[in-house]
mmCIF file of N, CA and C in Angstrom:
data_model
loop_
_atom_site.group_PDB
_atom_site.id
_atom_site.type_symbol
_atom_site.label_atom_id
_atom_site.label_comp_id
_atom_site.label_asym_id
_atom_site.label_seq_id
_atom_site.Cartn_x
_atom_site.Cartn_y
_atom_site.Cartn_z
ATOM 1 N N ASP A 1 11.861 -113.697 -63.452
ATOM 2 C CA ASP A 1 12.300 -112.742 -62.468
ATOM 3 C C ASP A 1 11.684 -111.387 -62.786
ATOM 4 N N THR A 2 10.943 -110.858 -61.861
ATOM 5 C CA THR A 2 10.302 -109.570 -62.098
ATOM 6 C C THR A 2 10.947 -108.505 -61.235
ATOM 7 N N ALA A 3 11.158 -107.400 -61.860
ATOM 8 C CA ALA A 3 11.752 -106.271 -61.140
ATOM 9 C C ALA A 3 10.638 -105.484 -60.479
ATOM 10 N N PRO A 4 10.904 -104.969 -59.316
ATOM 11 C CA PRO A 4 9.868 -104.177 -58.650
ATOM 12 C C PRO A 4 9.531 -102.957 -59.481
ATOM 13 N N SER A 5 8.288 -102.614 -59.447
ATOM 14 C CA SER A 5 7.918 -101.441 -60.222
ATOM 15 C C SER A 5 8.055 -100.206 -59.361
ATOM 16 N N MET A 6 8.503 -99.224 -59.987
ATOM 17 C CA MET A 6 8.719 -97.987 -59.255
ATOM 18 C C MET A 6 7.792 -96.949 -59.843
ATOM 19 N N ALA A 7 6.879 -96.504 -59.002
ATOM 20 C CA ALA A 7 5.962 -95.468 -59.446
ATOM 21 C C ALA A 7 6.602 -94.122 -59.187
ATOM 22 N N PRO A 8 6.423 -93.208 -60.069
ATOM 23 C CA PRO A 8 7.014 -91.888 -59.833
ATOM 24 C C PRO A 8 6.348 -91.194 -58.647
ATOM 25 N N ILE A 9 7.152 -90.454 -57.887
ATOM 26 C CA ILE A 9 6.661 -89.711 -56.741
ATOM 27 C C ILE A 9 6.262 -88.338 -57.215
ATOM 28 N N GLU A 10 5.049 -88.006 -56.867
ATOM 29 C CA GLU A 10 4.571 -86.688 -57.249
ATOM 30 C C GLU A 10 5.065 -85.670 -56.260
ATOM 31 N N GLU A 11 5.627 -84.626 -56.746
ATOM 32 C CA GLU A 11 6.083 -83.561 -55.860
ATOM 33 C C GLU A 11 4.987 -82.538 -55.753
ATOM 34 N N LYS A 12 4.630 -82.204 -54.516
ATOM 35 C CA LYS A 12 3.616 -81.192 -54.280
ATOM 36 C C LYS A 12 4.320 -79.939 -53.811
ATOM 37 N N PRO A 13 3.911 -78.821 -54.293
ATOM 38 C CA PRO A 13 4.534 -77.585 -53.818
ATOM 39 C C PRO A 13 4.183 -77.353 -52.347
ATOM 40 N N GLN A 14 5.201 -76.985 -51.570
ATOM 41 C CA GLN A 14 4.997 -76.731 -50.133
ATOM 42 C C GLN A 14 4.757 -75.256 -49.908
ATOM 43 N N THR A 15 3.800 -74.989 -49.074
ATOM 44 C CA THR A 15 3.547 -73.609 -48.701
ATOM 45 C C THR A 15 3.767 -73.504 -47.205
ATOM 46 N N THR A 16 4.432 -72.490 -46.783
ATOM 47 C CA THR A 16 4.662 -72.280 -45.364
ATOM 48 C C THR A 16 4.052 -70.959 -44.969
ATOM 49 N N GLU A 17 3.390 -70.993 -43.865
ATOM 50 C CA GLU A 17 2.825 -69.768 -43.334
ATOM 51 C C GLU A 17 3.700 -69.335 -42.172
ATOM 52 N N PRO A 18 3.915 -68.059 -41.994
ATOM 53 C CA PRO A 18 4.768 -67.599 -40.885
ATOM 54 C C PRO A 18 4.141 -67.933 -39.533
ATOM 55 N N VAL A 19 5.008 -68.344 -38.600
ATOM 56 C CA VAL A 19 4.576 -68.675 -37.250
ATOM 57 C C VAL A 19 5.194 -67.645 -36.321
ATOM 58 N N THR A 20 4.412 -67.049 -35.469
ATOM 59 C CA THR A 20 4.904 -66.057 -34.526
ATOM 60 C C THR A 20 4.857 -66.655 -33.129
ATOM 61 N N THR A 21 5.997 -66.625 -32.438
ATOM 62 C CA THR A 21 6.080 -67.144 -31.078
ATOM 63 C C THR A 21 6.473 -65.991 -30.165
ATOM 64 N N THR A 22 5.769 -65.868 -29.073
ATOM 65 C CA THR A 22 6.125 -64.841 -28.106
ATOM 66 C C THR A 22 6.290 -65.508 -26.748
ATOM 67 N N SER A 23 7.227 -64.995 -25.988
ATOM 68 C CA SER A 23 7.395 -65.490 -24.619
ATOM 69 C C SER A 23 7.696 -64.301 -23.728
ATOM 70 N N GLU A 24 7.290 -64.426 -22.496
ATOM 71 C CA GLU A 24 7.479 -63.339 -21.549
ATOM 72 C C GLU A 24 8.131 -63.928 -20.302
ATOM 73 N N THR A 25 9.189 -63.293 -19.833
ATOM 74 C CA THR A 25 9.881 -63.752 -18.637
ATOM 75 C C THR A 25 9.842 -62.648 -17.603
ATOM 76 N N THR A 26 9.428 -63.004 -16.410
ATOM 77 C CA THR A 26 9.398 -62.045 -15.312
ATOM 78 C C THR A 26 10.322 -62.554 -14.218
ATOM 79 N N THR A 27 11.239 -61.726 -13.795
ATOM 80 C CA THR A 27 12.172 -62.097 -12.720
ATOM 81 C C THR A 27 11.978 -61.136 -11.566
ATOM 82 N N SER A 28 11.870 -61.706 -10.386
ATOM 83 C CA SER A 28 11.687 -60.892 -9.195
ATOM 84 C C SER A 28 12.737 -61.308 -8.172
ATOM 85 N N THR A 29 13.448 -60.365 -7.609
ATOM 86 C CA THR A 29 14.469 -60.663 -6.607
ATOM 87 C C THR A 29 14.139 -59.915 -5.332
ATOM 88 N N THR A 30 14.146 -60.637 -4.231
ATOM 89 C CA THR A 30 13.904 -60.035 -2.930
ATOM 90 C C THR A 30 15.104 -60.335 -2.057
ATOM 91 N N SER A 31 15.582 -59.348 -1.391
ATOM 92 C CA SER A 31 16.738 -59.538 -0.518
ATOM 93 C C SER A 31 16.424 -58.963 0.853
ATOM 94 N N GLU A 32 16.715 -59.764 1.880
ATOM 95 C CA GLU A 32 16.465 -59.324 3.245
ATOM 96 C C GLU A 32 17.622 -59.795 4.108
ATOM 97 N N THR A 33 18.125 -58.922 4.923
ATOM 98 C CA THR A 33 19.225 -59.279 5.820
ATOM 99 C C THR A 33 18.743 -59.179 7.248
ATOM 100 N N THR A 34 19.010 -60.241 8.005
ATOM 101 C CA THR A 34 18.639 -60.245 9.416
ATOM 102 C C THR A 34 19.880 -60.514 10.238
ATOM 103 N N SER A 35 19.937 -59.923 11.363
ATOM 104 C CA SER A 35 21.072 -60.120 12.257
ATOM 105 C C SER A 35 20.544 -60.423 13.643
ATOM 106 N N GLU A 36 21.166 -61.409 14.270
ATOM 107 C CA GLU A 36 20.734 -61.792 15.603
ATOM 108 C C GLU A 36 21.973 -62.055 16.446
ATOM 109 N N THR A 37 21.965 -61.551 17.639
ATOM 110 C CA THR A 37 23.077 -61.769 18.556
ATOM 111 C C THR A 37 22.575 -62.564 19.741
ATOM 112 N N THR A 38 23.293 -63.631 20.053
ATOM 113 C CA THR A 38 22.922 -64.460 21.183
ATOM 114 C C THR A 38 24.052 -64.439 22.203
ATOM 115 N N THR A 39 23.715 -64.188 23.408
ATOM 116 C CA THR A 39 24.694 -64.181 24.486
ATOM 117 C C THR A 39 24.282 -65.236 25.491
ATOM 118 N N SER A 40 25.247 -66.050 25.881
ATOM 119 C CA SER A 40 24.923 -67.072 26.869
ATOM 120 C C SER A 40 26.000 -67.099 27.939
ATOM 121 N N ALA A 41 25.602 -67.465 29.104
ATOM 122 C CA ALA A 41 26.535 -67.583 30.219
ATOM 123 C C ALA A 41 26.723 -69.061 30.521
ATOM 124 N N THR A 42 27.956 -69.443 30.775
ATOM 125 C CA THR A 42 28.247 -70.835 31.085
ATOM 126 C C THR A 42 28.674 -70.932 32.538
ATOM 127 N N THR A 43 28.058 -71.844 33.222
ATOM 128 C CA THR A 43 28.466 -72.067 34.600
ATOM 129 C C THR A 43 29.237 -73.367 34.662
ATOM 130 N N SER A 44 30.204 -73.407 35.482
ATOM 131 C CA SER A 44 31.056 -74.574 35.585
ATOM 132 C C SER A 44 30.346 -75.689 36.336
ATOM 133 N N ALA A 45 30.399 -76.888 35.757
ATOM 134 C CA ALA A 45 29.777 -78.041 36.388
ATOM 135 C C ALA A 45 30.851 -78.973 36.948
ATOM 136 N N VAL A 46 32.033 -78.434 37.196
ATOM 137 C CA VAL A 46 33.135 -79.255 37.686
ATOM 138 C C VAL A 46 33.015 -79.401 39.196
ATOM 139 N N ALA A 47 32.939 -80.645 39.633
ATOM 140 C CA ALA A 47 32.902 -80.936 41.070
ATOM 141 C C ALA A 47 34.342 -80.991 41.578
ATOM 142 N N ASP A 48 34.561 -81.698 42.631
ATOM 143 C CA ASP A 48 35.918 -81.840 43.137
ATOM 144 C C ASP A 48 36.779 -82.550 42.099
ATOM 145 N N ILE A 49 37.976 -82.040 41.889
ATOM 146 C CA ILE A 49 38.875 -82.601 40.892
ATOM 147 C C ILE A 49 39.543 -83.859 41.447
ATOM 148 N N VAL A 50 39.491 -84.925 40.662
ATOM 149 C CA VAL A 50 40.202 -86.165 40.978
ATOM 150 C C VAL A 50 41.283 -86.278 39.911
ATOM 151 N N TYR A 51 42.469 -85.756 40.207
ATOM 152 C CA TYR A 51 43.542 -85.700 39.221
ATOM 153 C C TYR A 51 43.838 -87.077 38.645
ATOM 154 N N GLY A 52 43.855 -87.155 37.309
ATOM 155 C CA GLY A 52 44.161 -88.388 36.607
ATOM 156 C C GLY A 52 42.944 -89.151 36.127
ATOM 157 N N ASP A 53 41.771 -88.921 36.705
ATOM 158 C CA ASP A 53 40.564 -89.669 36.335
ATOM 159 C C ASP A 53 39.867 -88.998 35.153
ATOM 160 N N ALA A 54 40.469 -89.083 33.972
ATOM 161 C CA ALA A 54 39.973 -88.398 32.779
ATOM 162 C C ALA A 54 38.618 -88.931 32.314
ATOM 163 N N ASN A 55 38.364 -90.225 32.502
ATOM 164 C CA ASN A 55 37.100 -90.793 32.044
ATOM 165 C C ASN A 55 36.021 -90.798 33.135
ATOM 166 N N CYS A 56 36.352 -90.250 34.297
ATOM 167 C CA CYS A 56 35.398 -90.071 35.396
ATOM 168 C C CYS A 56 34.736 -91.378 35.848
ATOM 169 N N ASP A 57 35.512 -92.454 35.876
ATOM 170 C CA ASP A 57 34.963 -93.733 36.330
ATOM 171 C C ASP A 57 35.321 -94.047 37.782
ATOM 172 N N GLY A 58 35.971 -93.087 38.454
ATOM 173 C CA GLY A 58 36.317 -93.273 39.861
ATOM 174 C C GLY A 58 37.653 -93.951 40.097
ATOM 175 N N GLU A 59 38.334 -94.323 39.025
ATOM 176 C CA GLU A 59 39.635 -94.976 39.149
ATOM 177 C C GLU A 59 40.659 -94.267 38.273
ATOM 178 N N ILE A 60 41.901 -94.301 38.696
ATOM 179 C CA ILE A 60 42.981 -93.754 37.884
ATOM 180 C C ILE A 60 43.738 -94.956 37.334
ATOM 181 N N ASP A 61 43.650 -95.137 36.023
ATOM 182 C CA ASP A 61 44.336 -96.265 35.405
ATOM 183 C C ASP A 61 44.766 -95.897 33.986
ATOM 184 N N VAL A 62 45.315 -96.859 33.268
ATOM 185 C CA VAL A 62 45.846 -96.604 31.935
ATOM 186 C C VAL A 62 44.756 -96.150 30.963
ATOM 187 N N SER A 63 43.507 -96.548 31.195
ATOM 188 C CA SER A 63 42.433 -96.116 30.295
ATOM 189 C C SER A 63 42.276 -94.589 30.312
ATOM 190 N N ASP A 64 42.635 -93.956 31.423
ATOM 191 C CA ASP A 64 42.590 -92.492 31.481
ATOM 192 C C ASP A 64 43.662 -91.893 30.574
ATOM 193 N N ALA A 65 44.858 -92.474 30.615
ATOM 194 C CA ALA A 65 45.947 -92.001 29.750
ATOM 195 C C ALA A 65 45.595 -92.214 28.284
ATOM 196 N N VAL A 66 44.998 -93.367 27.979
ATOM 197 C CA VAL A 66 44.599 -93.668 26.600
ATOM 198 C C VAL A 66 43.545 -92.662 26.120
ATOM 199 N N LEU A 67 42.557 -92.378 26.949
ATOM 200 C CA LEU A 67 41.519 -91.424 26.561
ATOM 201 C C LEU A 67 42.106 -90.041 26.289
ATOM 202 N N ILE A 68 43.053 -89.623 27.104
ATOM 203 C CA ILE A 68 43.705 -88.317 26.875
ATOM 204 C C ILE A 68 44.387 -88.311 25.515
ATOM 205 N N MET A 69 45.150 -89.365 25.218
ATOM 206 C CA MET A 69 45.854 -89.409 23.929
ATOM 207 C C MET A 69 44.880 -89.498 22.755
ATOM 208 N N GLN A 70 43.779 -90.239 22.904
ATOM 209 C CA GLN A 70 42.772 -90.314 21.840
ATOM 210 C C GLN A 70 42.118 -88.956 21.617
ATOM 211 N N THR A 71 41.811 -88.277 22.704
ATOM 212 C CA THR A 71 41.175 -86.962 22.609
ATOM 213 C C THR A 71 42.087 -85.965 21.886
ATOM 214 N N LEU A 72 43.373 -86.038 22.169
ATOM 215 C CA LEU A 72 44.313 -85.119 21.527
ATOM 216 C C LEU A 72 44.547 -85.466 20.058
ATOM 217 N N SER A 73 44.555 -86.755 19.724
ATOM 218 C CA SER A 73 44.856 -87.147 18.347
ATOM 219 C C SER A 73 43.631 -87.138 17.436
ATOM 220 N N ASN A 74 42.435 -87.323 17.991
ATOM 221 C CA ASN A 74 41.221 -87.353 17.178
ATOM 222 C C ASN A 74 40.062 -86.699 17.935
ATOM 223 N N PRO A 75 40.120 -85.377 18.104
ATOM 224 C CA PRO A 75 39.102 -84.682 18.916
ATOM 225 C C PRO A 75 37.692 -84.722 18.329
ATOM 226 N N SER A 76 37.552 -84.983 17.040
ATOM 227 C CA SER A 76 36.199 -85.067 16.480
ATOM 228 C C SER A 76 35.509 -86.369 16.892
ATOM 229 N N LYS A 77 36.274 -87.367 17.274
ATOM 230 C CA LYS A 77 35.693 -88.650 17.672
ATOM 231 C C LYS A 77 35.692 -88.859 19.183
ATOM 232 N N TYR A 78 36.740 -88.405 19.860
ATOM 233 C CA TYR A 78 36.878 -88.634 21.300
ATOM 234 C C TYR A 78 36.778 -87.309 22.045
ATOM 235 N N LYS A 79 35.917 -87.270 23.040
ATOM 236 C CA LYS A 79 35.685 -86.037 23.808
ATOM 237 C C LYS A 79 35.845 -86.312 25.293
ATOM 238 N N LEU A 80 36.329 -85.312 25.990
ATOM 239 C CA LEU A 80 36.360 -85.335 27.452
ATOM 240 C C LEU A 80 35.196 -84.483 27.940
ATOM 241 N N THR A 81 34.564 -84.914 29.016
ATOM 242 C CA THR A 81 33.549 -84.072 29.634
ATOM 243 C C THR A 81 34.268 -82.903 30.302
ATOM 244 N N GLU A 82 33.510 -81.931 30.741
ATOM 245 C CA GLU A 82 34.116 -80.797 31.441
ATOM 246 C C GLU A 82 34.832 -81.281 32.699
ATOM 247 N N GLN A 83 34.204 -82.191 33.436
ATOM 248 C CA GLN A 83 34.831 -82.765 34.629
ATOM 249 C C GLN A 83 36.065 -83.578 34.234
ATOM 250 N N GLY A 84 35.954 -84.365 33.185
ATOM 251 C CA GLY A 84 37.085 -85.167 32.711
ATOM 252 C C GLY A 84 38.258 -84.313 32.305
ATOM 253 N N ARG A 85 37.983 -83.163 31.678
ATOM 254 C CA ARG A 85 39.054 -82.241 31.265
ATOM 255 C C ARG A 85 39.757 -81.668 32.499
ATOM 256 N N ALA A 86 38.991 -81.322 33.514
ATOM 257 C CA ALA A 86 39.587 -80.800 34.753
ATOM 258 C C ALA A 86 40.430 -81.884 35.427
ATOM 259 N N ASN A 87 39.912 -83.110 35.474
ATOM 260 C CA ASN A 87 40.636 -84.223 36.084
ATOM 261 C C ASN A 87 41.892 -84.585 35.293
ATOM 262 N N ALA A 88 41.822 -84.477 33.983
ATOM 263 C CA ALA A 88 42.922 -84.905 33.117
ATOM 264 C C ALA A 88 44.140 -83.993 33.210
ATOM 265 N N ASP A 89 43.961 -82.744 33.525
ATOM 266 C CA ASP A 89 45.087 -81.797 33.582
ATOM 267 C C ASP A 89 45.890 -82.058 34.859
ATOM 268 N N CYS A 90 46.740 -83.064 34.802
ATOM 269 C CA CYS A 90 47.404 -83.525 36.026
ATOM 270 C C CYS A 90 48.921 -83.539 35.948
ATOM 271 N N SER A 91 49.500 -82.914 34.926
ATOM 272 C CA SER A 91 50.960 -82.914 34.829
ATOM 273 C C SER A 91 51.585 -81.851 35.717
ATOM 274 N N GLY A 92 50.755 -81.042 36.353
ATOM 275 C CA GLY A 92 51.258 -80.110 37.357
ATOM 276 C C GLY A 92 51.551 -78.707 36.897
ATOM 277 N N ASN A 93 51.440 -78.428 35.593
ATOM 278 C CA ASN A 93 51.773 -77.066 35.165
ATOM 279 C C ASN A 93 50.547 -76.269 34.721
ATOM 280 N N GLY A 94 49.339 -76.831 34.815
ATOM 281 C CA GLY A 94 48.116 -76.090 34.536
ATOM 282 C C GLY A 94 47.997 -75.584 33.114
ATOM 283 N N ASP A 95 48.588 -76.280 32.150
ATOM 284 C CA ASP A 95 48.578 -75.822 30.762
ATOM 285 C C ASP A 95 47.472 -76.457 29.924
ATOM 286 N N GLY A 96 46.462 -77.005 30.568
ATOM 287 C CA GLY A 96 45.407 -77.692 29.829
ATOM 288 C C GLY A 96 45.801 -79.144 29.609
ATOM 289 N N VAL A 97 44.982 -79.856 28.867
ATOM 290 C CA VAL A 97 45.219 -81.282 28.651
ATOM 291 C C VAL A 97 46.235 -81.466 27.524
ATOM 292 N N THR A 98 47.341 -82.143 27.855
ATOM 293 C CA THR A 98 48.403 -82.413 26.882
ATOM 294 C C THR A 98 48.879 -83.856 27.043
ATOM 295 N N ASN A 99 49.790 -84.269 26.179
ATOM 296 C CA ASN A 99 50.376 -85.607 26.307
ATOM 297 C C ASN A 99 51.135 -85.755 27.621
ATOM 298 N N ALA A 100 51.616 -84.653 28.190
ATOM 299 C CA ALA A 100 52.314 -84.702 29.471
ATOM 300 C C ALA A 100 51.381 -85.231 30.571
ATOM 301 N N ASP A 101 50.095 -84.974 30.454
ATOM 302 C CA ASP A 101 49.133 -85.478 31.435
ATOM 303 C C ASP A 101 49.002 -87.002 31.329
ATOM 304 N N ALA A 102 48.951 -87.521 30.096
ATOM 305 C CA ALA A 102 48.900 -88.973 29.906
ATOM 306 C C ALA A 102 50.167 -89.613 30.464
ATOM 307 N N LEU A 103 51.303 -88.972 30.251
ATOM 308 C CA LEU A 103 52.567 -89.486 30.779
ATOM 309 C C LEU A 103 52.576 -89.460 32.305
ATOM 310 N N ALA A 104 52.038 -88.411 32.897
ATOM 311 C CA ALA A 104 51.982 -88.315 34.361
ATOM 312 C C ALA A 104 51.147 -89.462 34.947
ATOM 313 N N ILE A 105 50.055 -89.810 34.304
ATOM 314 C CA ILE A 105 49.211 -90.925 34.776
ATOM 315 C C ILE A 105 49.994 -92.236 34.694
ATOM 316 N N GLN A 106 50.721 -92.432 33.607
ATOM 317 C CA GLN A 106 51.521 -93.650 33.459
ATOM 318 C C GLN A 106 52.621 -93.719 34.528
ATOM 319 N N LYS A 107 53.266 -92.589 34.793
ATOM 320 C CA LYS A 107 54.292 -92.545 35.842
ATOM 321 C C LYS A 107 53.684 -92.880 37.200
ATOM 322 N N TYR A 108 52.475 -92.369 37.446
ATOM 323 C CA TYR A 108 51.787 -92.636 38.707
ATOM 324 C C TYR A 108 51.472 -94.131 38.839
ATOM 325 N N LYS A 109 50.967 -94.744 37.774
ATOM 326 C CA LYS A 109 50.628 -96.165 37.814
ATOM 327 C C LYS A 109 51.878 -97.049 37.967
ATOM 328 N N LEU A 110 53.011 -96.581 37.457
ATOM 329 C CA LEU A 110 54.278 -97.321 37.592
ATOM 330 C C LEU A 110 55.010 -96.976 38.891
ATOM 331 N N GLU A 111 54.380 -96.126 39.698
ATOM 332 C CA GLU A 111 54.923 -95.677 40.982
ATOM 333 C C GLU A 111 56.254 -94.938 40.845
ATOM 334 N N ILE A 112 56.435 -94.274 39.702
ATOM 335 C CA ILE A 112 57.605 -93.405 39.508
ATOM 336 C C ILE A 112 57.358 -92.098 40.244
ATOM 337 N N ILE A 113 56.100 -91.669 40.276
ATOM 338 C CA ILE A 113 55.723 -90.527 41.110
ATOM 339 C C ILE A 113 54.693 -91.023 42.119
ATOM 340 N N LYS A 114 54.612 -90.367 43.233
ATOM 341 C CA LYS A 114 53.757 -90.848 44.344
ATOM 342 C C LYS A 114 52.329 -90.341 44.300
ATOM 343 N N SER A 115 52.096 -89.172 43.663
ATOM 344 C CA SER A 115 50.748 -88.613 43.659
ATOM 345 C C SER A 115 50.540 -87.733 42.434
ATOM 346 N N LEU A 116 49.272 -87.438 42.174
ATOM 347 C CA LEU A 116 48.882 -86.507 41.118
ATOM 348 C C LEU A 116 48.186 -85.322 41.774
ATOM 349 N N PRO A 117 48.341 -84.109 41.295
ATOM 350 C CA PRO A 117 49.086 -83.730 40.115
ATOM 351 C C PRO A 117 50.591 -83.904 40.313
ATOM 352 N N GLU A 118 51.257 -84.137 39.199
ATOM 353 C CA GLU A 118 52.705 -84.302 39.243
ATOM 354 C C GLU A 118 53.357 -82.989 39.629
ATOM 355 N N THR A 119 54.318 -83.056 40.530
ATOM 356 C CA THR A 119 55.071 -81.857 40.919
ATOM 357 C C THR A 119 56.491 -82.028 40.414
ATOM 358 N N LYS A 120 57.070 -80.954 40.002
ATOM 359 C CA LYS A 120 58.436 -80.998 39.444
ATOM 360 C C LYS A 120 59.455 -80.785 40.528
#
């Protein structure tokens, strides 16, 4: 059995020379403010109002009431056209589109009321 031989390690003196590092950073900031004003005029594209026809399909039915309720509960997903919004406001009090308009359409379809807009 032979043991590994270990040769002595020679230590060499280390010399270090100084190292100089330089870096330069330049920062430039530019700021500009602009302002613009836009003015637009809107003209109404509403034709003759057909009270209750919220989806503008030429018929007054439960789908109009459903569309009104969907529009009110989830306006980011369901939209009424300008004509549809005018047609949908049919509860008789001119307060814009509300659940009362969907109810008025249902009353009309059930013949609880005879015509739209609903009169009190």
